[in-house]
Amino acid sequence: MSNARTARYSRRGLLAAGGALGLGALVTACGSEDSEDGGSDAKGAAKSGPWSFEDDRGKTVSLDHAPSKIVAFTGVAAALYDYGIEVKGVFGPTKTKDGKADVQAGDMDVSKLTVFGNRFDQFNVEQYAAFQPEVLITTTFDAAGSLWYVPEASKDKIAKLAPSVAVSVFDRQLPKPLQRMAELAGSLGADLKAVKVVEAKKRFEAASERLRKAAKSRPEIKVLAGSASDAIFYVSGSNFSIDLEYFKALGVNLVEPPEKAKKANGGWFENLSWENVDKYPADIIMMDDRASTIQPADITEATWKKLPAVRAGQVISRSPEPILSYDKCTPLVENLAKAVESAKKVA
């Protein structure tokens, strides 16, 4: 594998490339993205009358009607889509290089989406203005409430064009952001009592209980959350990450890099060279599934292939930026539960 670039990147940039949740390929500077023309009407029984929503920054957005011209971070749009709210204006990882749907696009038809920026620090402000958005919705990964994937350089211009709503995915367990996204979808007209929605939540709760039981019965099974780039293997700690904090609370025996080792990366993760990829014994390895990272099948490092978990075939995928619907998060919990239940002790 090639050497890592020596340029310095901001923590937000590292996060976007895979960073605080397991860094993948480093961010590259880029210009505007060509995208499909299209409307922005959300398909859902939008409530009549005034609309307001208090987000996780404590900020309330109020409009004289429920917004239909919504622009959202791709993963947020994918979550709303699962609730029947179809958002057609997005920004963030939406299409892969071959034009297919990015993993963060969920079940959306990406060919019908208007994409204002497909990569980090890419946001076509002029196109966004022409779209005439009523609200921008995204997540936030820090205590300050920074809007995820909204570029620092253009955030003020973007803010003037439409109010914003942020759902926090920082330093809390997965059920809280799931609840908040459901509440947001409900405010936009989703039927939270629909059979599909109710059953999805029940499946998530059942999966969580299954993982709790698996972790309790197999406390000896050590699980490592990793992410791969050209020259560095990133080991994520459980603090700050909504999925890992939740898994730990359910009893999963997670590898925890020491705080000192994570300090240079904001406390999120530790950098390891590929020569030292075996630093932490692990029976199961969860690998970052985002397109910005190198996937397990494409890792050629001999040290990786020698890892006991790899040799035993005990490598599963992880979504550090999960689509916040019960429908999409349930498989993530189920996959880990199944892995813990069936894992051989190899570390």
mmCIF file of C-alpha atoms in Angstrom:
data_model
loop_
_atom_site.group_PDB
_atom_site.id
_atom_site.type_symbol
_atom_site.label_atom_id
_atom_site.label_comp_id
_atom_site.label_asym_id
_atom_site.label_seq_id
_atom_site.Cartn_x
_atom_site.Cartn_y
_atom_site.Cartn_z
ATOM 1 C CA MET A 1 0.000 0.000 0.000
ATOM 2 C CA SER A 2 1.128 3.526 -0.644
ATOM 3 C CA ASN A 3 2.368 5.873 2.063
ATOM 4 C CA ALA A 4 -0.070 8.207 3.768
ATOM 5 C CA ARG A 5 -0.092 11.815 2.685
ATOM 6 C CA THR A 6 1.838 14.129 4.918
ATOM 7 C CA ALA A 7 -0.600 17.035 4.721
ATOM 8 C CA ARG A 8 -2.421 17.987 7.919
ATOM 9 C CA TYR A 9 -6.205 17.716 8.004
ATOM 10 C CA SER A 10 -8.756 19.177 10.382
ATOM 11 C CA ARG A 11 -10.531 16.860 12.805
ATOM 12 C CA ARG A 12 -13.777 17.439 10.899
ATOM 13 C CA GLY A 13 -11.998 16.369 7.732
ATOM 14 C CA LEU A 14 -10.663 13.239 9.363
ATOM 15 C CA LEU A 15 -14.118 12.433 10.687
ATOM 16 C CA ALA A 16 -15.618 12.732 7.241
ATOM 17 C CA ALA A 17 -12.966 10.553 5.653
ATOM 18 C CA GLY A 18 -13.496 7.884 8.253
ATOM 19 C CA GLY A 19 -11.718 9.669 11.073
ATOM 20 C CA ALA A 20 -12.999 9.743 14.615
ATOM 21 C CA LEU A 21 -15.110 6.710 13.914
ATOM 22 C CA GLY A 22 -12.390 4.817 12.026
ATOM 23 C CA LEU A 23 -10.537 6.754 9.338
ATOM 24 C CA GLY A 24 -10.525 5.651 5.733
ATOM 25 C CA ALA A 25 -9.130 7.346 2.648
ATOM 26 C CA LEU A 26 -8.040 10.912 3.338
ATOM 27 C CA VAL A 27 -10.187 13.795 2.191
ATOM 28 C CA THR A 28 -9.344 15.444 -1.084
ATOM 29 C CA ALA A 29 -10.152 19.016 -2.028
ATOM 30 C CA CYS A 30 -12.864 19.291 -4.633
ATOM 31 C CA GLY A 31 -15.136 21.659 -6.499
ATOM 32 C CA SER A 32 -18.836 21.605 -7.252
ATOM 33 C CA GLU A 33 -20.639 18.442 -8.270
ATOM 34 C CA ASP A 34 -22.932 18.074 -11.241
ATOM 35 C CA SER A 35 -26.268 16.700 -10.108
ATOM 36 C CA GLU A 36 -29.704 15.821 -11.262
ATOM 37 C CA ASP A 37 -32.282 18.543 -11.554
ATOM 38 C CA GLY A 38 -35.393 17.815 -9.585
ATOM 39 C CA GLY A 39 -37.998 18.978 -7.167
ATOM 40 C CA SER A 40 -37.859 18.751 -3.426
ATOM 41 C CA ASP A 41 -41.330 17.828 -2.286
ATOM 42 C CA ALA A 42 -41.251 15.419 0.613
ATOM 43 C CA LYS A 43 -43.690 12.560 0.137
ATOM 44 C CA GLY A 44 -45.573 12.251 3.376
ATOM 45 C CA ALA A 45 -48.742 13.436 4.993
ATOM 46 C CA ALA A 46 -47.286 16.807 5.931
ATOM 47 C CA LYS A 47 -49.142 18.331 8.847
ATOM 48 C CA SER A 48 -51.168 21.420 8.126
ATOM 49 C CA GLY A 49 -50.650 24.613 10.050
ATOM 50 C CA PRO A 50 -47.482 25.970 11.677
ATOM 51 C CA TRP A 51 -44.449 23.691 12.108
ATOM 52 C CA SER A 52 -41.663 23.861 14.641
ATOM 53 C CA PHE A 53 -38.954 21.540 15.875
ATOM 54 C CA GLU A 54 -36.387 21.965 18.646
ATOM 55 C CA ASP A 55 -33.153 20.278 17.644
ATOM 56 C CA ASP A 56 -30.332 18.851 19.750
ATOM 57 C CA ARG A 57 -28.537 22.200 19.858
ATOM 58 C CA GLY A 58 -31.522 23.605 21.704
ATOM 59 C CA LYS A 59 -32.454 25.673 18.653
ATOM 60 C CA THR A 60 -36.055 25.810 17.467
ATOM 61 C CA VAL A 61 -36.956 26.205 13.808
ATOM 62 C CA SER A 62 -40.458 27.557 13.229
ATOM 63 C CA LEU A 63 -42.256 27.852 9.892
ATOM 64 C CA ASP A 64 -45.841 28.678 9.001
ATOM 65 C CA HIS A 65 -46.169 25.194 7.492
ATOM 66 C CA ALA A 66 -44.369 21.847 7.551
ATOM 67 C CA PRO A 67 -41.448 22.148 5.101
ATOM 68 C CA SER A 68 -41.582 20.288 1.823
ATOM 69 C CA LYS A 69 -38.433 21.808 0.339
ATOM 70 C CA ILE A 70 -36.037 19.919 2.598
ATOM 71 C CA VAL A 71 -32.315 19.511 2.017
ATOM 72 C CA ALA A 72 -30.558 16.942 4.191
ATOM 73 C CA PHE A 73 -27.286 15.152 4.745
ATOM 74 C CA THR A 74 -27.519 11.917 2.763
ATOM 75 C CA GLY A 75 -27.674 9.619 5.780
ATOM 76 C CA VAL A 76 -30.393 11.765 7.357
ATOM 77 C CA ALA A 77 -32.394 11.773 4.118
ATOM 78 C CA ALA A 78 -32.066 7.975 4.019
ATOM 79 C CA ALA A 79 -33.440 7.731 7.567
ATOM 80 C CA LEU A 80 -36.370 10.022 6.772
ATOM 81 C CA TYR A 81 -37.031 7.963 3.637
ATOM 82 C CA ASP A 82 -37.563 4.899 5.844
ATOM 83 C CA TYR A 83 -40.332 6.848 7.577
ATOM 84 C CA GLY A 84 -41.985 7.795 4.288
ATOM 85 C CA ILE A 85 -40.505 11.295 4.049
ATOM 86 C CA GLU A 86 -38.841 11.555 0.641
ATOM 87 C CA VAL A 87 -36.190 14.268 0.499
ATOM 88 C CA LYS A 88 -34.779 15.036 -2.939
ATOM 89 C CA GLY A 89 -32.060 17.558 -2.079
ATOM 90 C CA VAL A 90 -29.008 16.039 -0.368
ATOM 91 C CA PHE A 91 -25.351 16.605 0.445
ATOM 92 C CA GLY A 92 -22.760 14.081 1.575
ATOM 93 C CA PRO A 93 -21.716 10.631 0.298
ATOM 94 C CA THR A 94 -24.504 9.760 -2.134
ATOM 95 C CA LYS A 95 -22.943 8.133 -5.178
ATOM 96 C CA THR A 96 -19.853 5.957 -5.548
ATOM 97 C CA LYS A 97 -17.357 6.493 -8.350
ATOM 98 C CA ASP A 98 -19.320 4.140 -10.581
ATOM 99 C CA GLY A 99 -22.549 6.054 -9.972
ATOM 100 C CA LYS A 100 -24.136 3.500 -7.680
ATOM 101 C CA ALA A 101 -25.713 4.307 -4.331
ATOM 102 C CA ASP A 102 -23.301 4.937 -1.497
ATOM 103 C CA VAL A 103 -23.880 2.829 1.614
ATOM 104 C CA GLN A 104 -25.096 5.974 3.382
ATOM 105 C CA ALA A 105 -27.858 6.497 0.810
ATOM 106 C CA GLY A 106 -29.835 3.533 2.128
ATOM 107 C CA ASP A 107 -32.854 2.641 -0.021
ATOM 108 C CA MET A 108 -33.089 5.975 -1.849
ATOM 109 C CA ASP A 109 -32.954 6.081 -5.632
ATOM 110 C CA VAL A 110 -29.822 8.202 -6.020
ATOM 111 C CA SER A 111 -30.532 8.822 -9.719
ATOM 112 C CA LYS A 112 -33.463 11.001 -8.659
ATOM 113 C CA LEU A 113 -31.596 13.039 -6.035
ATOM 114 C CA THR A 114 -30.277 16.559 -6.441
ATOM 115 C CA VAL A 115 -26.774 16.353 -4.962
ATOM 116 C CA PHE A 116 -25.224 19.616 -3.782
ATOM 117 C CA GLY A 117 -21.953 17.935 -2.838
ATOM 118 C CA ASN A 118 -20.885 14.309 -2.871
ATOM 119 C CA ARG A 119 -17.736 14.680 -0.787
ATOM 120 C CA PHE A 120 -16.524 16.443 2.331
ATOM 121 C CA ASP A 121 -16.026 20.220 1.937
ATOM 122 C CA GLN A 122 -18.062 20.129 -1.269
ATOM 123 C CA PHE A 123 -21.309 22.115 -1.315
ATOM 124 C CA ASN A 124 -22.618 24.011 -4.324
ATOM 125 C CA VAL A 125 -24.072 27.093 -2.624
ATOM 126 C CA GLU A 126 -25.393 28.629 -5.843
ATOM 127 C CA GLN A 127 -27.285 25.462 -6.737
ATOM 128 C CA TYR A 128 -28.577 25.247 -3.168
ATOM 129 C CA ALA A 129 -29.876 28.812 -3.334
ATOM 130 C CA ALA A 130 -31.648 28.115 -6.637
ATOM 131 C CA PHE A 131 -33.286 25.107 -5.013
ATOM 132 C CA GLN A 132 -34.975 27.490 -2.542
ATOM 133 C CA PRO A 133 -34.706 25.235 0.522
ATOM 134 C CA GLU A 134 -37.001 25.726 3.486
ATOM 135 C CA VAL A 135 -34.835 23.827 5.964
ATOM 136 C CA LEU A 136 -31.477 22.031 6.079
ATOM 137 C CA ILE A 137 -31.223 18.899 8.234
ATOM 138 C CA THR A 138 -28.039 17.117 9.274
ATOM 139 C CA THR A 139 -26.274 15.579 12.259
ATOM 140 C CA THR A 140 -23.658 16.974 14.615
ATOM 141 C CA PHE A 141 -20.592 15.150 15.891
ATOM 142 C CA ASP A 142 -19.404 17.577 18.552
ATOM 143 C CA ALA A 143 -20.543 19.412 21.663
ATOM 144 C CA ALA A 144 -20.479 22.726 19.804
ATOM 145 C CA GLY A 145 -23.210 21.570 17.417
ATOM 146 C CA SER A 146 -21.224 21.923 14.178
ATOM 147 C CA LEU A 147 -23.336 20.968 11.177
ATOM 148 C CA TRP A 148 -22.021 17.748 9.662
ATOM 149 C CA TYR A 149 -20.775 18.071 6.077
ATOM 150 C CA VAL A 150 -21.572 21.780 5.924
ATOM 151 C CA PRO A 151 -18.214 23.316 4.884
ATOM 152 C CA GLU A 152 -16.614 25.783 7.272
ATOM 153 C CA ALA A 153 -15.740 28.099 4.377
ATOM 154 C CA SER A 154 -19.337 28.487 3.205
ATOM 155 C CA LYS A 155 -21.383 27.756 6.330
ATOM 156 C CA ASP A 156 -22.361 31.409 6.833
ATOM 157 C CA LYS A 157 -23.672 31.739 3.278
ATOM 158 C CA ILE A 158 -25.551 28.473 3.622
ATOM 159 C CA ALA A 159 -27.049 29.534 6.951
ATOM 160 C CA LYS A 160 -28.563 32.655 5.382
ATOM 161 C CA LEU A 161 -30.513 30.637 2.830
ATOM 162 C CA ALA A 162 -32.503 28.403 5.204
ATOM 163 C CA PRO A 163 -32.698 27.520 8.909
ATOM 164 C CA SER A 164 -31.016 24.326 10.046
ATOM 165 C CA VAL A 165 -31.913 21.367 12.233
ATOM 166 C CA ALA A 166 -29.269 19.114 13.804
ATOM 167 C CA VAL A 167 -29.639 15.685 15.419
ATOM 168 C CA SER A 168 -26.740 14.953 17.745
ATOM 169 C CA VAL A 169 -24.737 11.756 17.316
ATOM 170 C CA PHE A 170 -22.059 12.800 19.796
ATOM 171 C CA ASP A 171 -21.356 11.052 23.095
ATOM 172 C CA ARG A 172 -24.702 9.315 23.490
ATOM 173 C CA GLN A 173 -26.034 5.829 22.942
ATOM 174 C CA LEU A 174 -27.759 4.790 19.722
ATOM 175 C CA PRO A 175 -31.372 4.683 21.019
ATOM 176 C CA LYS A 176 -31.385 8.439 21.701
ATOM 177 C CA PRO A 177 -30.542 9.585 18.134
ATOM 178 C CA LEU A 178 -32.965 6.962 16.817
ATOM 179 C CA GLN A 179 -35.705 8.415 18.980
ATOM 180 C CA ARG A 180 -34.887 11.970 17.930
ATOM 181 C CA MET A 181 -34.914 11.084 14.233
ATOM 182 C CA ALA A 182 -38.281 9.410 14.665
ATOM 183 C CA GLU A 183 -39.617 12.516 16.401
ATOM 184 C CA LEU A 184 -38.308 14.681 13.567
ATOM 185 C CA ALA A 185 -39.905 12.414 10.963
ATOM 186 C CA GLY A 186 -43.170 12.533 12.880
ATOM 187 C CA SER A 187 -43.140 16.314 12.902
ATOM 188 C CA LEU A 188 -42.715 16.235 9.124
ATOM 189 C CA GLY A 189 -45.771 14.038 8.644
ATOM 190 C CA ALA A 190 -44.557 10.465 9.155
ATOM 191 C CA ASP A 191 -47.019 8.067 10.754
ATOM 192 C CA LEU A 192 -45.099 6.745 13.758
ATOM 193 C CA LYS A 193 -47.946 4.346 14.552
ATOM 194 C CA ALA A 194 -47.780 2.666 11.144
ATOM 195 C CA VAL A 195 -47.266 -1.088 11.350
ATOM 196 C CA LYS A 196 -43.951 -0.886 9.490
ATOM 197 C CA VAL A 197 -42.561 1.688 11.911
ATOM 198 C CA VAL A 198 -43.816 -0.035 15.050
ATOM 199 C CA GLU A 199 -42.514 -3.431 13.918
ATOM 200 C CA ALA A 200 -39.113 -1.967 13.001
ATOM 201 C CA LYS A 201 -38.708 -0.598 16.518
ATOM 202 C CA LYS A 202 -39.729 -3.933 18.026
ATOM 203 C CA ARG A 203 -37.118 -5.714 15.905
ATOM 204 C CA PHE A 204 -34.463 -3.264 17.068
ATOM 205 C CA GLU A 205 -35.368 -3.848 20.702
ATOM 206 C CA ALA A 206 -35.334 -7.625 20.176
ATOM 207 C CA ALA A 207 -31.944 -7.422 18.476
ATOM 208 C CA SER A 208 -30.600 -5.357 21.368
ATOM 209 C CA GLU A 209 -31.814 -7.930 23.878
ATOM 210 C CA ARG A 210 -30.227 -10.687 21.807
ATOM 211 C CA LEU A 211 -26.901 -8.831 21.845
ATOM 212 C CA ARG A 212 -27.170 -8.255 25.590
ATOM 213 C CA LYS A 213 -27.657 -11.989 26.171
ATOM 214 C CA ALA A 214 -24.861 -12.907 23.761
ATOM 215 C CA ALA A 215 -22.425 -10.542 25.455
ATOM 216 C CA LYS A 216 -23.371 -11.871 28.886
ATOM 217 C CA SER A 217 -22.887 -15.481 27.824
ATOM 218 C CA ARG A 218 -19.614 -14.807 25.960
ATOM 219 C CA PRO A 219 -17.731 -12.204 28.065
ATOM 220 C CA GLU A 220 -14.421 -13.628 26.905
ATOM 221 C CA ILE A 221 -15.022 -12.557 23.289
ATOM 222 C CA LYS A 222 -13.041 -9.397 22.546
ATOM 223 C CA VAL A 223 -14.356 -7.080 19.809
ATOM 224 C CA LEU A 224 -12.251 -4.449 18.021
ATOM 225 C CA ALA A 225 -13.659 -1.598 15.911
ATOM 226 C CA GLY A 226 -11.250 -0.730 13.126
ATOM 227 C CA SER A 227 -10.886 1.220 9.914
ATOM 228 C CA ALA A 228 -8.317 0.967 7.140
ATOM 229 C CA SER A 229 -6.440 3.516 5.074
ATOM 230 C CA ASP A 230 -3.322 3.168 2.919
ATOM 231 C CA ALA A 231 -0.732 3.508 5.667
ATOM 232 C CA ILE A 232 -2.705 3.501 8.901
ATOM 233 C CA PHE A 233 -5.072 1.207 10.766
ATOM 234 C CA TYR A 234 -7.425 3.073 13.096
ATOM 235 C CA VAL A 235 -8.734 1.530 16.311
ATOM 236 C CA SER A 236 -11.826 3.288 17.657
ATOM 237 C CA GLY A 237 -12.582 3.687 21.338
ATOM 238 C CA SER A 238 -16.149 3.399 22.532
ATOM 239 C CA ASN A 239 -16.404 6.942 23.902
ATOM 240 C CA PHE A 240 -18.308 9.433 21.711
ATOM 241 C CA SER A 241 -19.520 6.885 19.103
ATOM 242 C CA ILE A 242 -23.251 6.204 19.338
ATOM 243 C CA ASP A 243 -23.009 2.562 18.251
ATOM 244 C CA LEU A 244 -19.955 1.603 20.307
ATOM 245 C CA GLU A 245 -21.238 3.330 23.438
ATOM 246 C CA TYR A 246 -24.443 1.346 23.055
ATOM 247 C CA PHE A 247 -22.690 -1.960 22.421
ATOM 248 C CA LYS A 248 -20.538 -1.398 25.492
ATOM 249 C CA ALA A 249 -23.627 -0.612 27.579
ATOM 250 C CA LEU A 250 -25.116 -3.916 26.406
ATOM 251 C CA GLY A 251 -22.036 -5.689 27.753
ATOM 252 C CA VAL A 252 -19.919 -6.206 24.638
ATOM 253 C CA ASN A 253 -16.233 -6.610 25.534
ATOM 254 C CA LEU A 254 -14.736 -3.878 23.336
ATOM 255 C CA VAL A 255 -11.066 -3.129 22.769
ATOM 256 C CA GLU A 256 -10.383 0.255 24.394
ATOM 257 C CA PRO A 257 -7.229 2.129 23.303
ATOM 258 C CA PRO A 258 -5.806 4.165 26.210
ATOM 259 C CA GLU A 259 -6.779 7.824 26.377
ATOM 260 C CA LYS A 260 -3.172 8.873 25.866
ATOM 261 C CA ALA A 261 -3.060 7.003 22.553
ATOM 262 C CA LYS A 262 -6.276 8.674 21.374
ATOM 263 C CA LYS A 263 -5.388 12.174 22.525
ATOM 264 C CA ALA A 264 -3.936 13.284 19.188
ATOM 265 C CA ASN A 265 -7.235 12.367 17.513
ATOM 266 C CA GLY A 266 -9.630 14.180 19.804
ATOM 267 C CA GLY A 267 -10.117 11.117 21.984
ATOM 268 C CA TRP A 268 -11.843 9.115 19.254
ATOM 269 C CA PHE A 269 -9.296 6.611 17.978
ATOM 270 C CA GLU A 270 -5.681 5.441 17.933
ATOM 271 C CA ASN A 271 -3.443 5.353 14.856
ATOM 272 C CA LEU A 272 -1.508 2.149 14.256
ATOM 273 C CA SER A 273 0.957 1.381 11.502
ATOM 274 C CA TRP A 274 0.236 -1.796 9.602
ATOM 275 C CA GLU A 275 3.330 -3.297 11.215
ATOM 276 C CA ASN A 276 1.610 -2.861 14.598
ATOM 277 C CA VAL A 277 -1.892 -3.882 13.572
ATOM 278 C CA ASP A 278 -1.696 -6.826 15.984
ATOM 279 C CA LYS A 279 -1.247 -4.567 19.037
ATOM 280 C CA TYR A 280 -4.663 -5.444 20.468
ATOM 281 C CA PRO A 281 -5.816 -9.075 20.623
ATOM 282 C CA ALA A 282 -9.312 -9.433 19.193
ATOM 283 C CA ASP A 283 -11.664 -12.311 18.471
ATOM 284 C CA ILE A 284 -13.974 -10.229 16.265
ATOM 285 C CA ILE A 285 -13.056 -7.215 14.148
ATOM 286 C CA MET A 286 -15.755 -4.749 13.056
ATOM 287 C CA MET A 287 -14.598 -2.824 9.995
ATOM 288 C CA ASP A 288 -15.806 0.588 8.809
ATOM 289 C CA ASP A 289 -18.125 0.074 5.818
ATOM 290 C CA ARG A 290 -17.963 3.606 4.395
ATOM 291 C CA ALA A 291 -16.753 4.137 0.836
ATOM 292 C CA SER A 292 -13.965 6.407 2.076
ATOM 293 C CA THR A 293 -12.258 3.437 3.741
ATOM 294 C CA ILE A 294 -10.466 0.371 2.446
ATOM 295 C CA GLN A 295 -12.691 -2.671 2.783
ATOM 296 C CA PRO A 296 -11.375 -5.950 4.294
ATOM 297 C CA ALA A 297 -11.380 -7.816 0.981
ATOM 298 C CA ASP A 298 -9.066 -5.179 -0.483
ATOM 299 C CA ILE A 299 -6.494 -5.117 2.326
ATOM 300 C CA THR A 300 -3.255 -6.667 1.075
ATOM 301 C CA GLU A 301 -1.056 -6.179 4.141
ATOM 302 C CA ALA A 302 0.458 -9.473 5.324
ATOM 303 C CA THR A 303 0.148 -8.396 8.959
ATOM 304 C CA TRP A 304 -3.609 -8.034 8.513
ATOM 305 C CA LYS A 305 -3.987 -11.452 6.953
ATOM 306 C CA LYS A 306 -2.148 -13.027 9.891
ATOM 307 C CA LEU A 307 -4.523 -11.652 12.508
ATOM 308 C CA PRO A 308 -6.332 -14.499 14.314
ATOM 309 C CA ALA A 309 -9.770 -12.936 13.759
ATOM 310 C CA VAL A 310 -9.061 -12.525 10.039
ATOM 311 C CA ARG A 311 -7.789 -16.078 9.672
ATOM 312 C CA ALA A 312 -10.864 -17.352 11.506
ATOM 313 C CA GLY A 313 -13.193 -15.378 9.235
ATOM 314 C CA GLN A 314 -14.474 -13.345 12.171
ATOM 315 C CA VAL A 315 -14.548 -9.943 10.484
ATOM 316 C CA ILE A 316 -17.892 -8.134 10.187
ATOM 317 C CA SER A 317 -18.940 -4.727 8.913
ATOM 318 C CA ARG A 318 -19.647 -1.683 11.057
ATOM 319 C CA SER A 319 -21.468 1.528 10.130
ATOM 320 C CA PRO A 320 -19.821 4.367 12.096
ATOM 321 C CA GLU A 321 -22.444 6.712 10.623
ATOM 322 C CA PRO A 322 -25.534 4.504 10.847
ATOM 323 C CA ILE A 323 -28.701 5.498 9.036
ATOM 324 C CA LEU A 324 -30.837 6.549 11.984
ATOM 325 C CA SER A 325 -33.947 4.477 11.435
ATOM 326 C CA TYR A 326 -34.837 1.375 13.399
ATOM 327 C CA ASP A 327 -35.096 -0.500 10.118
ATOM 328 C CA LYS A 328 -31.467 0.190 9.202
ATOM 329 C CA CYS A 329 -29.922 -0.087 12.674
ATOM 330 C CA THR A 330 -31.463 -3.446 13.539
ATOM 331 C CA PRO A 331 -29.193 -5.453 11.175
ATOM 332 C CA LEU A 332 -26.120 -3.782 12.695
ATOM 333 C CA VAL A 333 -27.084 -5.031 16.157
ATOM 334 C CA GLU A 334 -28.147 -8.450 14.877
ATOM 335 C CA ASN A 335 -24.896 -8.979 12.982
ATOM 336 C CA LEU A 336 -22.816 -8.269 16.069
ATOM 337 C CA ALA A 337 -25.015 -10.490 18.233
ATOM 338 C CA LYS A 338 -24.661 -13.352 15.767
ATOM 339 C CA ALA A 339 -20.888 -12.835 15.581
ATOM 340 C CA VAL A 340 -20.499 -12.898 19.371
ATOM 341 C CA GLU A 341 -22.729 -15.970 19.703
ATOM 342 C CA SER A 342 -20.779 -17.988 17.138
ATOM 343 C CA ALA A 343 -17.232 -16.625 17.595
ATOM 344 C CA LYS A 344 -14.311 -18.891 18.351
ATOM 345 C CA LYS A 345 -11.927 -17.654 21.009
ATOM 346 C CA VAL A 346 -8.857 -16.951 18.873
ATOM 347 C CA ALA A 347 -7.156 -13.935 20.460
#
